[in-house]
Coordinates of C-alpha atoms and ligand atoms in Angstrom, one line a residue:
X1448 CA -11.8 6.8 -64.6
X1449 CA -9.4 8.9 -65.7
X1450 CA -8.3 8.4 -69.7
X1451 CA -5.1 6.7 -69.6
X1452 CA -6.7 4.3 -67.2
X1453 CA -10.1 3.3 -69.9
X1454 CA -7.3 3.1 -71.9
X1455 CA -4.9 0.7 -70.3
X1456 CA -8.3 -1.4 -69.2
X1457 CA -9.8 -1.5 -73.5
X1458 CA -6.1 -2.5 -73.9
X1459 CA -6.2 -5.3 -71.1
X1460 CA -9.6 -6.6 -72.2
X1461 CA -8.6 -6.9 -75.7
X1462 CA -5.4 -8.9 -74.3
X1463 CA -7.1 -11.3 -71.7
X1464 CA -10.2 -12.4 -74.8
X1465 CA -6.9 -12.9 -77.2
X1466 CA -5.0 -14.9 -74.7
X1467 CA -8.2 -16.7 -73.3
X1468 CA -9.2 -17.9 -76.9
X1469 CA -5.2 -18.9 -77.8
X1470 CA -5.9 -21.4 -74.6
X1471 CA -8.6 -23.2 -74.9
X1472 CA -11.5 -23.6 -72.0
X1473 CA -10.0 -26.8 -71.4
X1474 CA -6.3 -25.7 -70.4
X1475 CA -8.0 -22.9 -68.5
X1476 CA -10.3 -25.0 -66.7
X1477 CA -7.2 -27.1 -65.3
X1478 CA -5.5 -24.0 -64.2
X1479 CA -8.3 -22.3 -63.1
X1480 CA -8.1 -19.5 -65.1
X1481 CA -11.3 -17.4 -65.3
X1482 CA -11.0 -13.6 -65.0
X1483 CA -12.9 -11.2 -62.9
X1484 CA -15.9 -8.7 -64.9
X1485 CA -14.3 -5.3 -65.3
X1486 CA -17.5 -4.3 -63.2
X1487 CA -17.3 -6.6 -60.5
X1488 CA -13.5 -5.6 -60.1
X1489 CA -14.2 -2.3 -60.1
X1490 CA -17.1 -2.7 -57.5
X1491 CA -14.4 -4.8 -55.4
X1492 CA -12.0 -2.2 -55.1
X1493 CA -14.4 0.5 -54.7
X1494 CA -15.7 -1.1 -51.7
X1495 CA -12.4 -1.7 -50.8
X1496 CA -12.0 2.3 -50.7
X1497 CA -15.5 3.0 -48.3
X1498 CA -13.8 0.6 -46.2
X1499 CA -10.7 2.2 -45.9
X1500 CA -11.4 5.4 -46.1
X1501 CA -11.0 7.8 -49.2
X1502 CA -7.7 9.3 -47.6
X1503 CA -6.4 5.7 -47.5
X1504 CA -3.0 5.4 -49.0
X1505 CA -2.2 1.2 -50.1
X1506 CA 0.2 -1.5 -50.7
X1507 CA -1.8 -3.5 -53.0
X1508 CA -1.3 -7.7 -53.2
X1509 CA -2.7 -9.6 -55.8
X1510 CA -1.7 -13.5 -55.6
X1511 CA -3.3 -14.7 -58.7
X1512 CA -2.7 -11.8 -61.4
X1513 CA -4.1 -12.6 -64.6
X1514 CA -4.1 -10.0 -66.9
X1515 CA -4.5 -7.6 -63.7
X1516 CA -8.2 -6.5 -63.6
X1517 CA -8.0 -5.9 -60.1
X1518 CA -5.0 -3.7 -60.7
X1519 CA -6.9 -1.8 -63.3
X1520 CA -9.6 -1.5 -60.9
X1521 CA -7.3 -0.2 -57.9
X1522 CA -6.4 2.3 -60.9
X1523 CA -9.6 3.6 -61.2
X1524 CA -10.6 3.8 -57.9
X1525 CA -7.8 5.3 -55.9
X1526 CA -5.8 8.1 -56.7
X1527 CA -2.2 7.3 -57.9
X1528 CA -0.8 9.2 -55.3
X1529 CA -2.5 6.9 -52.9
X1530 CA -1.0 3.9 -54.4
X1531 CA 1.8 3.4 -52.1
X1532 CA 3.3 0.3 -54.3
X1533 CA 1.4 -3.0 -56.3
X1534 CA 2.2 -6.3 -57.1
X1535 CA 1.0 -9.5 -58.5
X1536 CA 2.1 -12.9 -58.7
X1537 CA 1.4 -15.0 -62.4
X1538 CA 2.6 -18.5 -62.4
X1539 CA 1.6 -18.6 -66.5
X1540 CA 3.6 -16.6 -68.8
X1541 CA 1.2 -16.5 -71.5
X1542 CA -0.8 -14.6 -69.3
X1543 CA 2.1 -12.7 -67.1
X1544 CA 4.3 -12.1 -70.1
X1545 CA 1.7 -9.5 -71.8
X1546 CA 0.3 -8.5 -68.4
X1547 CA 3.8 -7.3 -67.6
X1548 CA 4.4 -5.6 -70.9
X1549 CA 1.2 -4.2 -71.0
X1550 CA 1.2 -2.5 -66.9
X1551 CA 5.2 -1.9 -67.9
X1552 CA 4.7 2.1 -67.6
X1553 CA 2.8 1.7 -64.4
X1554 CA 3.9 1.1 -60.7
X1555 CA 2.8 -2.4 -60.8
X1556 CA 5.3 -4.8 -60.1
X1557 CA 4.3 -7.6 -62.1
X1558 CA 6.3 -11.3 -59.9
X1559 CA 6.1 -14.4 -62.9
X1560 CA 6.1 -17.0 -59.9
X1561 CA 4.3 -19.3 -58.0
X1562 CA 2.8 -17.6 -55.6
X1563 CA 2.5 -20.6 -53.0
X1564 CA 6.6 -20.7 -53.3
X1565 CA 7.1 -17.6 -52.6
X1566 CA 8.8 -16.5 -49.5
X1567 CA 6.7 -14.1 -47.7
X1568 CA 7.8 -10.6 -47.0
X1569 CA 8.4 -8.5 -44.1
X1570 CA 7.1 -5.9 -41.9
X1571 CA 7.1 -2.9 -44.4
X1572 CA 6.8 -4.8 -47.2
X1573 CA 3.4 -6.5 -46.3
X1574 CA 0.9 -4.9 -48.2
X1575 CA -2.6 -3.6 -46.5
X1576 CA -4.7 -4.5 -49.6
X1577 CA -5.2 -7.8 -51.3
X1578 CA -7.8 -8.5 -53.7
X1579 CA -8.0 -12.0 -55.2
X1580 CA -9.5 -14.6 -57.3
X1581 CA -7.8 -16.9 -57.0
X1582 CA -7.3 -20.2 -59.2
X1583 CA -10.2 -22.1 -59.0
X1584 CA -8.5 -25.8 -59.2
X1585 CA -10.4 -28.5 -58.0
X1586 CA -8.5 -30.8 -55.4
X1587 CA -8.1 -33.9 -57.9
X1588 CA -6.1 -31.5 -59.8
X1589 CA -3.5 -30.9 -57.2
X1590 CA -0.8 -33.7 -57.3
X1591 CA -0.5 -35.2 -53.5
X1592 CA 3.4 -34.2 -52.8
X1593 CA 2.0 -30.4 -53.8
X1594 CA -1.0 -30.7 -51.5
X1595 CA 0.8 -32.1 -48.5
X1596 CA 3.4 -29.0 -48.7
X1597 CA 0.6 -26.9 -49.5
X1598 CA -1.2 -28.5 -46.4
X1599 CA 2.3 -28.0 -44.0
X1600 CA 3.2 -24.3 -45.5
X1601 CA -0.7 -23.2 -44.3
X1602 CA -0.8 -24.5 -41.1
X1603 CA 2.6 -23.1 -40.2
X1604 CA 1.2 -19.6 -41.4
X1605 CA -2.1 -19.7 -39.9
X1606 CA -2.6 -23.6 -38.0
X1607 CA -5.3 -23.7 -40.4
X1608 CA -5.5 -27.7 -41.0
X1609 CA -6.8 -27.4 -44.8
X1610 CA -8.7 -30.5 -45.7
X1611 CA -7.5 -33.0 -48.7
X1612 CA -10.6 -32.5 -50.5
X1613 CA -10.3 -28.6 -50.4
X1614 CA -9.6 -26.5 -53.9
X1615 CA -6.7 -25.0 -54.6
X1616 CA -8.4 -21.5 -53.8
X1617 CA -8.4 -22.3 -50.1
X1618 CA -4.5 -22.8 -49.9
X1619 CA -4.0 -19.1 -51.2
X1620 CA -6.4 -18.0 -48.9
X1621 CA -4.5 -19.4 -46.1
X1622 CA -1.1 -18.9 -47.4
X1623 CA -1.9 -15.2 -47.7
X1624 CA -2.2 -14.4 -44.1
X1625 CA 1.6 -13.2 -43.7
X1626 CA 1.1 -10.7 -46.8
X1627 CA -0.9 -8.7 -45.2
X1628 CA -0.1 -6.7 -42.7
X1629 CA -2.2 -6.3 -39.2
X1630 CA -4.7 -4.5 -39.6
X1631 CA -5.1 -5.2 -43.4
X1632 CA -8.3 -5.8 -45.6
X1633 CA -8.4 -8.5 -47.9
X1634 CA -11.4 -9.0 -50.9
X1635 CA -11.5 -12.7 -51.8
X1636 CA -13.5 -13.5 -54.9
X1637 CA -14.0 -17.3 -54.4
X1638 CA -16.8 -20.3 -55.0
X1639 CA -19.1 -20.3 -52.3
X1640 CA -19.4 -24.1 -51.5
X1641 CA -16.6 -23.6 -48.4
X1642 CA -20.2 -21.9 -46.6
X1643 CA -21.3 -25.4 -47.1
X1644 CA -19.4 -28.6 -47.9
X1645 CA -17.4 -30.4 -45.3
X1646 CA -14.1 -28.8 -46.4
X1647 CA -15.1 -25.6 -46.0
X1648 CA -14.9 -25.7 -41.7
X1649 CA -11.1 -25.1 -41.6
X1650 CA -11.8 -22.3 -44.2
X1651 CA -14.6 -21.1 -41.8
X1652 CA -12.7 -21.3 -38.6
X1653 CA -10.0 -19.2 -39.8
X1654 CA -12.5 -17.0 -41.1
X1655 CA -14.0 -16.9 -37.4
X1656 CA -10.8 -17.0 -35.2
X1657 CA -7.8 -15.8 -37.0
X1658 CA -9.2 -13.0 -38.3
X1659 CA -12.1 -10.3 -38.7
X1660 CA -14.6 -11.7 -40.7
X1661 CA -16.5 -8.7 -42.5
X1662 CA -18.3 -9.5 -44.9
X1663 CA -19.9 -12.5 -47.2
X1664 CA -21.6 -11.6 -50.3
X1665 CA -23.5 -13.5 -52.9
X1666 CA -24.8 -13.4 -56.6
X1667 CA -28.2 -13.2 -57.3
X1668 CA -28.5 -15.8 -60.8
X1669 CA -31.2 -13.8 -61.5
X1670 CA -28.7 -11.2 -62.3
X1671 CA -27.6 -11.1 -65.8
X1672 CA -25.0 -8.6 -65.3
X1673 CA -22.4 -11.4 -64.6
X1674 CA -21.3 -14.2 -66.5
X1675 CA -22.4 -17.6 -65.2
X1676 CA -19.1 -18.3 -63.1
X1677 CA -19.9 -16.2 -60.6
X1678 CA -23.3 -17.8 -60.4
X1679 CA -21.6 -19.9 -57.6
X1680 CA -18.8 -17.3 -56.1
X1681 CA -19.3 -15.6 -52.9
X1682 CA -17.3 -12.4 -52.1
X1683 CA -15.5 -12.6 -48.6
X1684 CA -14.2 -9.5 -46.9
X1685 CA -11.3 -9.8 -44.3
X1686 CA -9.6 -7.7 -42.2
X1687 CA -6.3 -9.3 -40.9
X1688 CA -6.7 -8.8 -37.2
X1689 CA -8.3 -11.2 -34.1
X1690 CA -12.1 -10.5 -34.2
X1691 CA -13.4 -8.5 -31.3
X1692 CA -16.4 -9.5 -28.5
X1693 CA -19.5 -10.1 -29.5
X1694 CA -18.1 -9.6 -33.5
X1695 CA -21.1 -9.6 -36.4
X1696 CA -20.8 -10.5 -39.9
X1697 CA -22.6 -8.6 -42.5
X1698 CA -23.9 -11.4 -44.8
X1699 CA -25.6 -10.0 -48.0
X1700 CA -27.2 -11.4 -51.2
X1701 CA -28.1 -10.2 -55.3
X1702 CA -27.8 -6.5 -56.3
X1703 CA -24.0 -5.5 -55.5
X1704 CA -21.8 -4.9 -52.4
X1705 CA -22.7 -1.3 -52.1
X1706 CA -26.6 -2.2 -52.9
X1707 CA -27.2 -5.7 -51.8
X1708 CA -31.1 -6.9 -52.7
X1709 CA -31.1 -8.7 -49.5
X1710 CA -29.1 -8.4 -46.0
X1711 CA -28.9 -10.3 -42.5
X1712 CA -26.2 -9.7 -39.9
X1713 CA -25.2 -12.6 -38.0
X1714 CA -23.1 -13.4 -34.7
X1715 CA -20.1 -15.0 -34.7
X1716 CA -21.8 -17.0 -32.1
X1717 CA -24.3 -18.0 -34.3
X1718 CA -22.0 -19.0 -37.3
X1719 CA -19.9 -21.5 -35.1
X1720 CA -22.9 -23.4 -34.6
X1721 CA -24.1 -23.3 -38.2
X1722 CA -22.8 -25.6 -40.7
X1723 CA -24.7 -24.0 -43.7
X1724 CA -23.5 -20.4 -44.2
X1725 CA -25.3 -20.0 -47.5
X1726 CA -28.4 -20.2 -45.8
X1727 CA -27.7 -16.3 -44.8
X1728 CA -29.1 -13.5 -45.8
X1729 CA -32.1 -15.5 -46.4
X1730 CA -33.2 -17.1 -43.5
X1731 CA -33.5 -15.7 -40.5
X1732 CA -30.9 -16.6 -37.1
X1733 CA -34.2 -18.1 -35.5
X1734 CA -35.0 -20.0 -37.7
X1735 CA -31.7 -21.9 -38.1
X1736 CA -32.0 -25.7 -36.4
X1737 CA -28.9 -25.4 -33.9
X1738 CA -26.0 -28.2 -35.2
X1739 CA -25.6 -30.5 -32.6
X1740 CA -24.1 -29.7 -28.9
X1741 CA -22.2 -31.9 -26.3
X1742 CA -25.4 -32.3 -24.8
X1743 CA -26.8 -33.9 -27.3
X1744 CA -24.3 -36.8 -26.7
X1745 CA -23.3 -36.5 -23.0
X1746 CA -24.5 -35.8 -19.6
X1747 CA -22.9 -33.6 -17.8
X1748 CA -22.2 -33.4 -14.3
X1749 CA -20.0 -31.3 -12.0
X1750 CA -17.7 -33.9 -9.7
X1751 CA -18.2 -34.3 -6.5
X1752 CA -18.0 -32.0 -3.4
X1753 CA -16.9 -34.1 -0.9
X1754 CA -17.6 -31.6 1.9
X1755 CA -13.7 -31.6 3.1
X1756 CA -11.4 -32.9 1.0
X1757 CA -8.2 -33.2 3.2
X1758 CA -10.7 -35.3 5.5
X1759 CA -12.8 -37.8 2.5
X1760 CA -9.2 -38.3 0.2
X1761 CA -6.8 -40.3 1.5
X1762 CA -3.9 -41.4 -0.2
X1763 CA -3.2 -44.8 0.1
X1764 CA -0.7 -44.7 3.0
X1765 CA -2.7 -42.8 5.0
X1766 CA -5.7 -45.7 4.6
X1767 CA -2.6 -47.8 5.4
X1768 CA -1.0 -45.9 8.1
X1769 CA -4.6 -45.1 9.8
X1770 CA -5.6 -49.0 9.0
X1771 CA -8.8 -48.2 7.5
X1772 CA -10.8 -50.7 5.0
X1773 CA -9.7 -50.5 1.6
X1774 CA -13.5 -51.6 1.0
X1775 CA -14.5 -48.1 2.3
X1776 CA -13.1 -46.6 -0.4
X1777 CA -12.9 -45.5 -4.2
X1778 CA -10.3 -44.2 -6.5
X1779 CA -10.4 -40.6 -7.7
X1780 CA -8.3 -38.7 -9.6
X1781 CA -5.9 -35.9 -8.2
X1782 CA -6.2 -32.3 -9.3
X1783 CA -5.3 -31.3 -12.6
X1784 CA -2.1 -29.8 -11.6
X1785 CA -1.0 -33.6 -10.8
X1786 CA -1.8 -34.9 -14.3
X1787 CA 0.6 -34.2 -16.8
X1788 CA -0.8 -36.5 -20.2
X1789 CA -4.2 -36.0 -20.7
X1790 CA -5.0 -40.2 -20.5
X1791 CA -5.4 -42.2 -17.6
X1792 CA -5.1 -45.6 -17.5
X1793 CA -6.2 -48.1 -15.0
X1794 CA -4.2 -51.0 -13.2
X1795 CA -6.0 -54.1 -13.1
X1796 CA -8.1 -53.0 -10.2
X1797 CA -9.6 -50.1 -12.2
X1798 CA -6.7 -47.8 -10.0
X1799 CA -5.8 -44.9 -11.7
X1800 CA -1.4 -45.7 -13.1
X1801 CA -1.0 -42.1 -11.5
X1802 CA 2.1 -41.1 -9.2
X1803 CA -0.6 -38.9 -7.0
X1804 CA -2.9 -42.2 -6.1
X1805 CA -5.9 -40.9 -4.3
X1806 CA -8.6 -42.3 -2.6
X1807 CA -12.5 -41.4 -1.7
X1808 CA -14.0 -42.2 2.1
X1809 CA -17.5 -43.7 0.7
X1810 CA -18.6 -46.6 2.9
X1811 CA -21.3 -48.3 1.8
X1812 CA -22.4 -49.3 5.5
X1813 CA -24.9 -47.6 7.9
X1814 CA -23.5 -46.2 11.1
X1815 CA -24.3 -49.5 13.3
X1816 CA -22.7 -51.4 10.7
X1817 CA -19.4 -49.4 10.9
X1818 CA -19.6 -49.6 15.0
X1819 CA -20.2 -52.9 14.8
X1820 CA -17.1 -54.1 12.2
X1821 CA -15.2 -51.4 11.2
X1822 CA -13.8 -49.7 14.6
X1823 CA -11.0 -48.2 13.3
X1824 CA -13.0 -46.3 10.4
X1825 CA -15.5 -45.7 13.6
X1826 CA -13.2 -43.6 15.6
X1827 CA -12.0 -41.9 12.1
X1828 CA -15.9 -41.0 11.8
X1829 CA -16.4 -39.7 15.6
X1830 CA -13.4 -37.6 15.0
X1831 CA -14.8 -36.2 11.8
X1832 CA -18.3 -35.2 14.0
X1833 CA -15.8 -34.3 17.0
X1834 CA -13.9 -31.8 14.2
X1835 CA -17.4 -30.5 13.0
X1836 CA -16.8 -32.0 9.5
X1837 CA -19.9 -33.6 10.0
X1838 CA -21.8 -30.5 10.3
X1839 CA -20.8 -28.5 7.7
X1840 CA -23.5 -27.9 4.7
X1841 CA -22.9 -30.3 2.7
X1842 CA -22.7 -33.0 5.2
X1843 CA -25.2 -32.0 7.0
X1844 CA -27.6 -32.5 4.1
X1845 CA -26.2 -36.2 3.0
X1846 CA -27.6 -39.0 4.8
X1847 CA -25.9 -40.6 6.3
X1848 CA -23.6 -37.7 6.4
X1849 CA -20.5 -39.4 5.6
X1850 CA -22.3 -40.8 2.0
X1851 CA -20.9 -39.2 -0.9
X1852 CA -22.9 -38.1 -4.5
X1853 CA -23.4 -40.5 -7.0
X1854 CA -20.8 -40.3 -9.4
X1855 CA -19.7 -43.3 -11.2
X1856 CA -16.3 -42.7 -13.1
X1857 CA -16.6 -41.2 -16.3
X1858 CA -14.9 -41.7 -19.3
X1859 CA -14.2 -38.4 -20.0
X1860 CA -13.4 -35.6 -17.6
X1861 CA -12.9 -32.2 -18.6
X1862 CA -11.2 -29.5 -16.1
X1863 CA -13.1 -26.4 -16.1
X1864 CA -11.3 -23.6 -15.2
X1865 CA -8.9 -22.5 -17.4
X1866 CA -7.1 -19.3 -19.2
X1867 CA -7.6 -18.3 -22.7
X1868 CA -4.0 -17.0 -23.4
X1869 CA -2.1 -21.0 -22.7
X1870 CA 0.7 -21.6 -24.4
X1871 CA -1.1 -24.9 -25.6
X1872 CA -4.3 -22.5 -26.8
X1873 CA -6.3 -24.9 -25.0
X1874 CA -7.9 -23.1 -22.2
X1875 CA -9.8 -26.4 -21.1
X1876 CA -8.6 -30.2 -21.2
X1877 CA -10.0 -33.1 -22.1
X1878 CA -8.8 -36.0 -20.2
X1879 CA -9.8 -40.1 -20.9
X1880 CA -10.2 -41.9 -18.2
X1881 CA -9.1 -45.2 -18.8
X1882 CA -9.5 -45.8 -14.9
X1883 CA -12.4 -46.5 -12.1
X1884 CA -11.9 -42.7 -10.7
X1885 CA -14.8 -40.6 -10.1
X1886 CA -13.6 -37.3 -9.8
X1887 CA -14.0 -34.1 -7.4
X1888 CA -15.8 -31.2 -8.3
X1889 CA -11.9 -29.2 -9.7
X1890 CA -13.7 -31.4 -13.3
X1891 CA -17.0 -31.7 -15.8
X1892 CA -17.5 -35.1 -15.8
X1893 CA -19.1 -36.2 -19.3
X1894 CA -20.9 -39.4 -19.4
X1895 CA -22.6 -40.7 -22.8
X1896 CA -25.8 -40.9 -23.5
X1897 CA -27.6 -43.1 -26.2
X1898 CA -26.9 -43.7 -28.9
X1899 CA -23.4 -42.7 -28.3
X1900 CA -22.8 -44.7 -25.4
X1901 CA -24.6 -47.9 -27.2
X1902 CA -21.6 -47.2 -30.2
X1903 CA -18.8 -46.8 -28.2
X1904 CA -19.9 -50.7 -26.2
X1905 CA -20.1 -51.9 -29.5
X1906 CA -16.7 -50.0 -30.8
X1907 CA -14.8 -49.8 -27.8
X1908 CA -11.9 -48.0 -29.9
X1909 CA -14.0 -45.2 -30.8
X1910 CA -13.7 -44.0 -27.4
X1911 CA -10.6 -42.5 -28.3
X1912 CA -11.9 -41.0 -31.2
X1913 CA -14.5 -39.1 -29.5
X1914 CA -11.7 -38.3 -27.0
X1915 CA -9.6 -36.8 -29.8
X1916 CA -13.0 -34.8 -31.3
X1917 CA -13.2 -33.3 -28.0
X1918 CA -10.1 -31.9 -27.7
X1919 CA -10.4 -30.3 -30.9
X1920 CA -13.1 -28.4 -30.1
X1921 CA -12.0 -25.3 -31.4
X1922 CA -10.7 -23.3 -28.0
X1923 CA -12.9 -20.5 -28.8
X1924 CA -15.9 -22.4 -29.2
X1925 CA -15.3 -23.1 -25.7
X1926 CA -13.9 -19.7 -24.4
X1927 CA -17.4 -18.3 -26.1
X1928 CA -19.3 -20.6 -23.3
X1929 CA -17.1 -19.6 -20.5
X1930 CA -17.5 -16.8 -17.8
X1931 CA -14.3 -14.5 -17.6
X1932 CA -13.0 -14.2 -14.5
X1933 CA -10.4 -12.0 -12.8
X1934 CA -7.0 -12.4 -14.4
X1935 CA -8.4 -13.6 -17.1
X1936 CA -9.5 -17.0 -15.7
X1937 CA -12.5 -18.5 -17.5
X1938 CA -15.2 -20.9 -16.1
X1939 CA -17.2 -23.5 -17.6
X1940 CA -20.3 -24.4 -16.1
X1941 CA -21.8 -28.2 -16.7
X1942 CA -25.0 -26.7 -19.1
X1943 CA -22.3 -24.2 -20.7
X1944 CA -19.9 -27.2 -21.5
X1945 CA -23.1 -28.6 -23.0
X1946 CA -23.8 -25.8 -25.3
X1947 CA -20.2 -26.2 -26.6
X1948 CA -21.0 -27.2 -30.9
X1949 CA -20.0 -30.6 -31.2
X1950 CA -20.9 -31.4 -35.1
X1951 CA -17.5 -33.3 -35.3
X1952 CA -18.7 -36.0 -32.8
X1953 CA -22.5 -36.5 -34.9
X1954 CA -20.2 -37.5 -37.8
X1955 CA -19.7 -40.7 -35.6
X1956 CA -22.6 -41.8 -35.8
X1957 CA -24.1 -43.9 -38.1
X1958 CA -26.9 -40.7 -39.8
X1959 CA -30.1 -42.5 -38.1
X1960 CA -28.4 -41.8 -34.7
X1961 CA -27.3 -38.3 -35.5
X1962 CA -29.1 -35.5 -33.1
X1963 CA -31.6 -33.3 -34.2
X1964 CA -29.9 -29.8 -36.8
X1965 CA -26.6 -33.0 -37.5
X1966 CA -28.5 -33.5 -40.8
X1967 CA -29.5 -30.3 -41.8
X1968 CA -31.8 -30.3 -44.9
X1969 CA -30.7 -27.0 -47.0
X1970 CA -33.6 -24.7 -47.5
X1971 CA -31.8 -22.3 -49.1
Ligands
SAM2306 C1 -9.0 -16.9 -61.5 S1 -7.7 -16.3 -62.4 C2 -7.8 -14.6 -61.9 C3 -7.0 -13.7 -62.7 C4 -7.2 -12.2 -62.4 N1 -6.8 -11.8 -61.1 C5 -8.7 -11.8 -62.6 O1 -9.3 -11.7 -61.6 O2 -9.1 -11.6 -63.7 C6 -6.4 -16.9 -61.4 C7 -5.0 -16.7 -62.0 O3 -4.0 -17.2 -61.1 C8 -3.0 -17.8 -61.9 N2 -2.3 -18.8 -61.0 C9 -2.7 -20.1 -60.9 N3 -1.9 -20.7 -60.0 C10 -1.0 -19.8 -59.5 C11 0.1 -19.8 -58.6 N4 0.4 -20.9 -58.0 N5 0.8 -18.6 -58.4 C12 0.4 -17.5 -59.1 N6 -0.6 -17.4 -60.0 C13 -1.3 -18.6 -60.2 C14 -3.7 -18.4 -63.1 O4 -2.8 -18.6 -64.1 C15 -4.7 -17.3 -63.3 O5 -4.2 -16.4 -64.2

């Protein structure tokens, strides 16, 4: 560190016990005011540096000042001249008062704001370092009109849907996103319960989707070195940019970031399915019980192949016009390109309310019966055989040849083929299926199993709740099952639909009913 530096950091120490001590643990408790260890700060932004590269020039972010430790830290760890510009945000002037008085001769630009009103900068401006710790205020703390705009403002910046019961520390997280720019790295020095608690998945999905998760480390309470606080803190390492294939996070544990005691990497793949982050380093991937999967709670079938569709789907005037017995057939639905909502519902007959109403040749009779009363579905028959429907494959191996697969309608349909760059970011769709149509092979047809199927007889509304779980499967969750395709096109096959993590829809159920890894007992 270079004297002026030590200096400015004795100075800063001196200020933040002074100012601490005026406050009262109370008062700083509500506010969430606990600063960083000179030495983890310094280890933060020393990281910071192997990760960028010593030749690294920055724009430095930090969102929740203090007295600036992490801006002494960037001091000691990067040369000035590689300090492009720095600036923090301090919503309490008894802390950003003397912070800005005391970094006055320095480049730091020292913002007495609210950070989350702040509007965010552009292009150039973004910075491509952020180091934070930010306030650790519990949710109780946050009044409801602030946490609703707090809520909006984050999932306009990054569609992260942050839960009620999430701390404070999760809104900067989000809210943060559009400082940086693409590309940029950001340290987070915040309690680890998001790894665990319910609130944390939105915090772990944006971790997983919307940018590069790097790194998670955590503090060994064996280690004296820090003060208790950070018994519970985990260090999490960002870079702002879509995670590539296949991407691995470095997960490590005790000893420090450079020198971690213990260390595990782990998929991506792996962490979507795992509920329990802290269990990492410690355990090992195989050893993790899988979370519950859409198989756990459906069966999954492809539709049907009908063996020629233009000759087994009618629509209704054709039945009419070619006076064939309604009994003779079944509804089904039309492709997806026909359905625009994602809900069918049935007329009284169980017929789907569709403008595309389609209809599947399944006679229930043998041959002789048809001959004998249904001549006009007879001759519609012999002209299949005559047109050498009746030998293709799939005919050929039904028996009689005109029977079609068992497939009773199914109460929720998903379509399988889909691309990953929709508008809607849904590759795949969900669709309820209010009506008595079986469908054709263009869907997944997922019918519940026990207990599930028991629950939704007895609760007929939470149908639509497991509908609405579906759909918010995360997309990649899904895309991460698929097969890629030409163009882009990605294909979902019935077991790979199945292995899609579906923790939401456990949370249904009653525990007792919950598939095997839904009630994970933390070993760590
Ligand atoms: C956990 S402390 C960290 C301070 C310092 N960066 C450090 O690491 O030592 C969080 C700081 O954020 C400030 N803060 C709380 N809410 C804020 C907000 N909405 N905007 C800006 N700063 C805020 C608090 O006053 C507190 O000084």
């Amino acid at each position: 560190m270079g004297k002026k530096v030590t200096e400015l950091e004795t100075r800063r120490l001196e200020l933040q016990d002074r100012l601490d001590a005026e406050k009262g643990t109370l008062e700083r408790n509500r506010m969430g005011q606990f600063a960083t260890p000179t030495k983890l700060a310094v280890e933060m932004l020393g990281y910071a540096r192997t990760i960028l590269g010593p030749d690294a020039t920055v724009r430095f972010l930090d969102p929740a000042l203090g007295t600036g430790s992490f801006y002494s830290a960037l001091c000691a760890n990067f040369p000035a001249t590689n300090i492009h510009s720095a600036a923090g945000f301090e919503i309490d002037r008894h802390y950003g008062v003397p912070a800005a008085e005391l970094w006055s001769e320095t480049g730091l630009e020292v913002r007495l704001e609210d950070f989350t009103r702040s509007a965010e900068p552009e292009g150039s401006e973004k910075s491509n370092l952020l180091i934070c710790n930010p306030p650790y205020v519990r949710h109780h703390h946050i009044d409801s009109g602030d946490k609703r705009r707090l809520q909006l403002r984050v999932r306009e910046v990054c569609g992260a849907e942050i839960s009620g019961l999430a701390g404070l520390y999760c809104y900067f997280l989000g809210l943060s996103h559009n400082w940086m720019t693409g590309g940029g790295l950001a340290g987070w020095l915040i309690p680890s319960e998001f790894m665990d608690v319910n609130y944390g998945k939105s915090v772990k999905r944006y971790l997983l989707d919307e940018v590069t998760l790097l790194h998670i480390h955590r503090f060994d309470p064996m280690d004296a070195q820090f003060r208790d606080a950070l018994v519970s803190s985990a260090v999490v390492w960002i870079k702002n940019e879509p995670p590539p294939d296949e991407h691995r996070v470095r997960f490590t544990y005790g000893g420090t970031l450079d020198a971690p005691k213990m260390e595990k990497s782990v998929s991506s793949e792996t962490l979507r399915r795992e509920s329990k982050w802290a269990r990492y380093p410690a355990k090992d991937e195989a050893e993790v019980i899988k979370g519950p999967i859409l198989s756990d709670f459906f069966k999954i079938k492809r539709g049907l192949a009908t063996g020629n569709n233009g000759f087994f789907i009618l629509t209704a005037r054709e039945i009419e016009q070619k006076r064939l017995p309604l009994e003779a057939f079944k509804p089904i639905l039309p492709s997806p390109r026909y359905l625009l909502g994602d809900e069918i519902r049935g007329d009284r007959d169980g017929n789907p309310l569709l403008d595309t109403r389609l209809f599947l040749l399944d006679p229930p009779w043998t041959e002789a019966e048809i001959e004998k009363d249904h001549p006009k579905l007879w001759a519609y028959l012999e002209q299949g055989k005559k047109t050498g429907i009746a030998a293709r494959y799939i005919c050929r191996h039904r028996a009689p040849w005109y029977r079609q697969e068992r497939r009773p309608p199914a109460p929720f349909v998903c379509t399988y083929l889909g691309r990953g760059d929709k508008k809607s970011g849904r590759p795949f769709r969900f669709i309820l299926n209010d009506s008595r149509a079986t469908a054709a092979n263009v869907y997944l047809m997922l019918y519940p199993q026990e207990p599930i199927a028991r629950i939704m007889q007895d609760r007929p509304e939470l149908k639509r709740r497991v509908w609405e779980y579906l759909n918010e499967i995360c997309p990649r969750a899904m895309l991460g099952e698929s097969r890629v395709y030409g163009g882009g096109l990605h294909k979902l096959e019935p077991k790979e639909l199945g292995n899609v993590p579906a923790a939401a829809i456990a949370e249904l159920l009653p525990e007792a009913d919950r598939p095997r890894g839904a009630n994970q007992i933390e070993l760590f």
